[in-house]
Coordinates of C-alpha atoms in Angstrom, one line a residue:
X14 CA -194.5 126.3 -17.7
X15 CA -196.8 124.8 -19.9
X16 CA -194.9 122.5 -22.4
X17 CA -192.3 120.9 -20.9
X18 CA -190.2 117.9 -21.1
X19 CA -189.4 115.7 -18.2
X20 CA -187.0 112.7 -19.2
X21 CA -186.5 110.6 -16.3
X22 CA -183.5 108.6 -16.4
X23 CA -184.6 104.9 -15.8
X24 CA -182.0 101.9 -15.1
X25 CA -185.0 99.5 -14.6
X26 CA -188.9 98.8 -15.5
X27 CA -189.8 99.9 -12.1
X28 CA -187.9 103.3 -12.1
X29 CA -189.6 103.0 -15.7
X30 CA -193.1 102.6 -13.9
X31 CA -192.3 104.9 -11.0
X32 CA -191.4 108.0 -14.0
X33 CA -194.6 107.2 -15.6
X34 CA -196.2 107.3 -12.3
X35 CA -195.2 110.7 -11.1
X36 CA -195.8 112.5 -14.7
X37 CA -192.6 112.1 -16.5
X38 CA -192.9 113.0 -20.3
X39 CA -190.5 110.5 -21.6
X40 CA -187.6 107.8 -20.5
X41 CA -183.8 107.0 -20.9
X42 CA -183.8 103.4 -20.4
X43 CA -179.9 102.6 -19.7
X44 CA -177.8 100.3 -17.3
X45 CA -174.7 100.5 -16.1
X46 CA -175.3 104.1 -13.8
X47 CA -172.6 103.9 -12.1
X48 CA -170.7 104.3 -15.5
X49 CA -172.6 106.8 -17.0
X50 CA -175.2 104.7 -18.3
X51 CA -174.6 101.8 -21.0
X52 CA -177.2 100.3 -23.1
X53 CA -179.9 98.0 -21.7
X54 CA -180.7 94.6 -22.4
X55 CA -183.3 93.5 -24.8
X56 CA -185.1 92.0 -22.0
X57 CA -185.1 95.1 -20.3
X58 CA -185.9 97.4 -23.6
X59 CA -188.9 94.7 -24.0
X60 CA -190.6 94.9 -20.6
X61 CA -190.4 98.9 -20.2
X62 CA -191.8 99.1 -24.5
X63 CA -194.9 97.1 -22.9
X64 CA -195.0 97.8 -19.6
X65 CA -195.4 101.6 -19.7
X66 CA -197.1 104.1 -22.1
X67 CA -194.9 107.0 -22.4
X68 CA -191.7 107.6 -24.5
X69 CA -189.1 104.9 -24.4
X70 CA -185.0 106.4 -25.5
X71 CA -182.7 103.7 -24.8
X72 CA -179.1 104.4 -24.7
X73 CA -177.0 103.4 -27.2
X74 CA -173.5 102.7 -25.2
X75 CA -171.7 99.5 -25.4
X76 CA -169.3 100.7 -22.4
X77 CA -168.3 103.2 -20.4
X78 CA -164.9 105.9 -20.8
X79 CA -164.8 107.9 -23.9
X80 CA -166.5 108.9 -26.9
X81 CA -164.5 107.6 -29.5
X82 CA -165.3 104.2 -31.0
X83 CA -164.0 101.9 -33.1
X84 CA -165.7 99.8 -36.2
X85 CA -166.3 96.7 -34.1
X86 CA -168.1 98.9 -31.6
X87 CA -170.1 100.6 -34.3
X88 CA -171.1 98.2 -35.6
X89 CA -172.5 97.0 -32.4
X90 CA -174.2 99.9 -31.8
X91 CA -176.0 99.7 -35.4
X92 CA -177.1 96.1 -34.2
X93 CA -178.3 97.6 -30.5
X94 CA -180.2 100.2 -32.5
X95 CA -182.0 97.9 -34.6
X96 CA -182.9 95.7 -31.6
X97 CA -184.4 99.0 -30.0
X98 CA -186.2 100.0 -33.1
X99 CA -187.7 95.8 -33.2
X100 CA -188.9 95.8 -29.7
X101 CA -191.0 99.0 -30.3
X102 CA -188.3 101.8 -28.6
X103 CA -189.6 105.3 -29.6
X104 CA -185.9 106.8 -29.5
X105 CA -182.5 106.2 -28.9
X106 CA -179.3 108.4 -27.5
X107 CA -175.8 108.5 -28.6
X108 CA -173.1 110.1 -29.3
X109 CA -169.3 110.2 -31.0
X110 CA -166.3 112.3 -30.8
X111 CA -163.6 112.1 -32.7
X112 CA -160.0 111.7 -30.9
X113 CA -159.9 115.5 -31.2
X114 CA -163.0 116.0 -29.5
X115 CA -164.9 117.2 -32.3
X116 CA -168.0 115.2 -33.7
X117 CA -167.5 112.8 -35.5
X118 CA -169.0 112.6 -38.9
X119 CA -168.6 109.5 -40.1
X120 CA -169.8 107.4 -36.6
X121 CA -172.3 109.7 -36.1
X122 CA -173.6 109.3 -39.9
X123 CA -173.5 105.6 -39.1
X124 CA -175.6 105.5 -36.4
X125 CA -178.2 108.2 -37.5
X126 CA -178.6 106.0 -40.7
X127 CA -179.3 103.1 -38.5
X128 CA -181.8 105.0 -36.5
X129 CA -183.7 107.0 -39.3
X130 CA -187.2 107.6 -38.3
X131 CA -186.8 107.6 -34.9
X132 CA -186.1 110.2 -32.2
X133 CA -182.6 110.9 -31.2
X134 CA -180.8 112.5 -28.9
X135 CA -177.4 113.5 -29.1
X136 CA -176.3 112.5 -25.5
X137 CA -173.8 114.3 -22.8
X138 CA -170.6 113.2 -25.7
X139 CA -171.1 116.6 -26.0
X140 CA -169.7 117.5 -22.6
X141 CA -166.6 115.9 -23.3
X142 CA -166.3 118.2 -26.8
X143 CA -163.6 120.4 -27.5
X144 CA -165.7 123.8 -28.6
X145 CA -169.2 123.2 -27.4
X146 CA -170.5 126.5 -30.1
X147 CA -168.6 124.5 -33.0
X148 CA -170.3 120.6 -31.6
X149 CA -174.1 122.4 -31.6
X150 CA -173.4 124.0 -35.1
X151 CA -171.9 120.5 -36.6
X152 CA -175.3 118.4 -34.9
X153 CA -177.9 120.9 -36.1
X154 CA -176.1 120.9 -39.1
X155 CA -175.8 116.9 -39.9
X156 CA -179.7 116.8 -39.3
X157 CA -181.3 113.8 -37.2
X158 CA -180.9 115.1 -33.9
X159 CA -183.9 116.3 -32.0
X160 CA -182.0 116.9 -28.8
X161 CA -178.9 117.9 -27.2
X162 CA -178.5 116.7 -23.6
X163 CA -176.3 118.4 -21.5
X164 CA -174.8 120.0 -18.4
X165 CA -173.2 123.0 -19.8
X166 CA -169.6 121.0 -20.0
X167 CA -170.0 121.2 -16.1
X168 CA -170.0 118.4 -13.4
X169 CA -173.8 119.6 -13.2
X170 CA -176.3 121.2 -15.0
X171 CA -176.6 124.0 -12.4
X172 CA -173.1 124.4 -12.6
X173 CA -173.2 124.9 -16.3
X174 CA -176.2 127.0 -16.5
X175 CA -174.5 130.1 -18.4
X176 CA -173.7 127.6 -21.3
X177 CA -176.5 126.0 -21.2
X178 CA -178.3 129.2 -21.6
X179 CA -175.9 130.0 -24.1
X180 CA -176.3 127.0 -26.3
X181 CA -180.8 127.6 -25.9
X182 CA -179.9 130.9 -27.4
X183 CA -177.4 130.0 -30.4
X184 CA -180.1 126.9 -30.9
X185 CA -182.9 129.5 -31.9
X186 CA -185.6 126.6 -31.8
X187 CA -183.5 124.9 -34.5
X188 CA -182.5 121.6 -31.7
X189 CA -183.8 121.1 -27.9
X190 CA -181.4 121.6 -25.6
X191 CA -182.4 119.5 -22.6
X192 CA -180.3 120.1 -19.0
X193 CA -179.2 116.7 -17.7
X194 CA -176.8 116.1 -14.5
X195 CA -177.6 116.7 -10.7
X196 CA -181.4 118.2 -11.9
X197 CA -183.8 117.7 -8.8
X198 CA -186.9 119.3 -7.2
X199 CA -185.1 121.9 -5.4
X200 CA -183.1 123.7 -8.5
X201 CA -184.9 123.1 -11.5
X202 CA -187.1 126.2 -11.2
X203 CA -184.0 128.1 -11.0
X204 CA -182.5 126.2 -13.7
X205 CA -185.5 126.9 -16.4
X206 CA -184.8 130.5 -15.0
X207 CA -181.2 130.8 -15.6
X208 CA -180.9 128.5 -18.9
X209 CA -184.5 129.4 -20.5
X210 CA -185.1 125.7 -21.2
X211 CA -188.3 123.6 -21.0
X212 CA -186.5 120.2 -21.1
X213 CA -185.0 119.1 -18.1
X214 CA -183.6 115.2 -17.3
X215 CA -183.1 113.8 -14.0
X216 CA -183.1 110.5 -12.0
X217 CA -185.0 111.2 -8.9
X218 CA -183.7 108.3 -7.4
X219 CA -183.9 106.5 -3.9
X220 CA -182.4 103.5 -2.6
X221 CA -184.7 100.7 -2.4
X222 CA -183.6 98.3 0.4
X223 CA -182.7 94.7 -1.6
X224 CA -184.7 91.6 -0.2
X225 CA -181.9 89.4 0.4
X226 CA -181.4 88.3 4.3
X227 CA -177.9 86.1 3.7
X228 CA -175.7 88.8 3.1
X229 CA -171.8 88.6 2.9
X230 CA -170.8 92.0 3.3
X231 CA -166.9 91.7 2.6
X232 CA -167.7 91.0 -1.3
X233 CA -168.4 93.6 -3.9
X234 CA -169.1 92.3 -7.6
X235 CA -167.7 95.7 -8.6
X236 CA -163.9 95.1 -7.5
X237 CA -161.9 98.3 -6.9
X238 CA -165.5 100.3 -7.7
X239 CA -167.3 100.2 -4.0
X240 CA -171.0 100.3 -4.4
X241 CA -173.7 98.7 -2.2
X242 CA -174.5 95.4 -3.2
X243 CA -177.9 95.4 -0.9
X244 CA -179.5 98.4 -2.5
X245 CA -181.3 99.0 -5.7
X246 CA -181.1 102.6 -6.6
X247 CA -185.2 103.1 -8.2
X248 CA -186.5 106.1 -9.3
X249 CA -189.3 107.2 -6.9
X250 CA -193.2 108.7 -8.4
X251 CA -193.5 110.9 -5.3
X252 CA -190.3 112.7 -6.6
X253 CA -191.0 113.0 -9.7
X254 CA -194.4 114.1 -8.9
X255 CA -193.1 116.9 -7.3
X256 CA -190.6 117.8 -10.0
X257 CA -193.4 117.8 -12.5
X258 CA -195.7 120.3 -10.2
X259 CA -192.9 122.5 -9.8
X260 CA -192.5 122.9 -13.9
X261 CA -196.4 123.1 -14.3
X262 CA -196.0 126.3 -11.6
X263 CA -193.2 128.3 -13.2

């Protein structure tokens, strides 16, 4: 496969600096994993725009749970796009539904006028959607979106391969339609098969052992959520290396 697209997704400069490392084409700066990704900081937006070379899309997300926002959160998100755009991001990734699950016009509208000029990807809101051949129609048709990530309305993108494929093939070439969710090394070859894409995202992550020696182990910052407070989950080059040299052989 020839031209491809790689998007790693990044939830630090280093997994930013590890993608870059192991041939990624492009990033999806976010926080907040755990929760599906929420947008970074401008700190964090500022050190990957000058630490690394390739694409930066940052996530435009002020929280986790649904797709449906209200003006005070728009208008946050206009504000986080603007930042983006100021501190040199190439792209950002959103998304709205309306409470019906369909897109939503006017948010949407909002937020592409916010972010003309710059790439944009319509992000995995449209996983949530009510009628996923309706959603592609209404995003091609509003204009503004380069990209569709998704997982074929499936926990996974392997799970979701027949829609995925479905969606490449309603597309036509008119929007990318990039497979995003449990993508790694051993099933993207069969992916690109099933789905006839050529952009895939993935986090190729490892856990990166924290430096701290005092550790109080009966804490967690995350409350009810358990998560491992001494571990730093970092994307790592060798696997994307080896994602990328699987694409270049198909």
């Amino acid at each position: 496969m020839k031209n491809f697209e790689l998007e790693i997704c990044a939830n630090s400069v280093d997994s930013c600096i590890a993608a870059q490392e192991g041939g990624a084409t492009r990033v999806e700066l976010c926080q907040g994993i755990p929760e599906g990704g929420t947008t970074p900081s401008a700190g964090m937006i500022k050190e990957a725009c000058e630490t690394i070379d390739i694409p930066v899309h940052v996530i435009i997300r002020p929280r986790a749970g649904d797709f449906f926002y209200s003006d005070t959160e728009l208008r946050q998100m206009v504000y986080d796009i603007r930042v983006a755009r100021e501190l040199k991001a190439d792209g950002v990734v959103f998304g709205c539904l309306t409470p019906e699950g369909f897109y939503d016009k006017r948010a949407n509208g909002i937020l592409l006028e916010a972010a003309e000029g710059m790439a944009v990807t319509f992000h995995r809101a449209f996983d949530m959607c009510a009628d996923p051949e309706r959603m592609l129609e209404e995003i091609i048709t509003a204009g503004g979106f380069n990209r569709i990530l998704t997982s074929g309305c499936a926990p996974t993108a392997p799970e979701g391969a027949t829609l995925i494929g479905q969606l490449v093939y309603r597309a036509a070439g008119r929007i990318g339609i990039m497979a995003g969710s449990g993508v790694r090394a051993s099933n993207i070859a069969e992916l690109a098969r099933q789905t006839g894409t050529n952009q895939f995202h993935c986090s190729l992550r490892t856990d990166v052992p924290s430096a701290m020696q005092y550790r109080r182990s009966n804490v967690s910052m995350g409350g009810t959520v358990i998560i491992d407070e001494y571990a730093q989950p970092t994307t790592h080059p060798e696997l994307v290396r080896e994602t990328v040299n699987l694409l270049r052989s198909i």
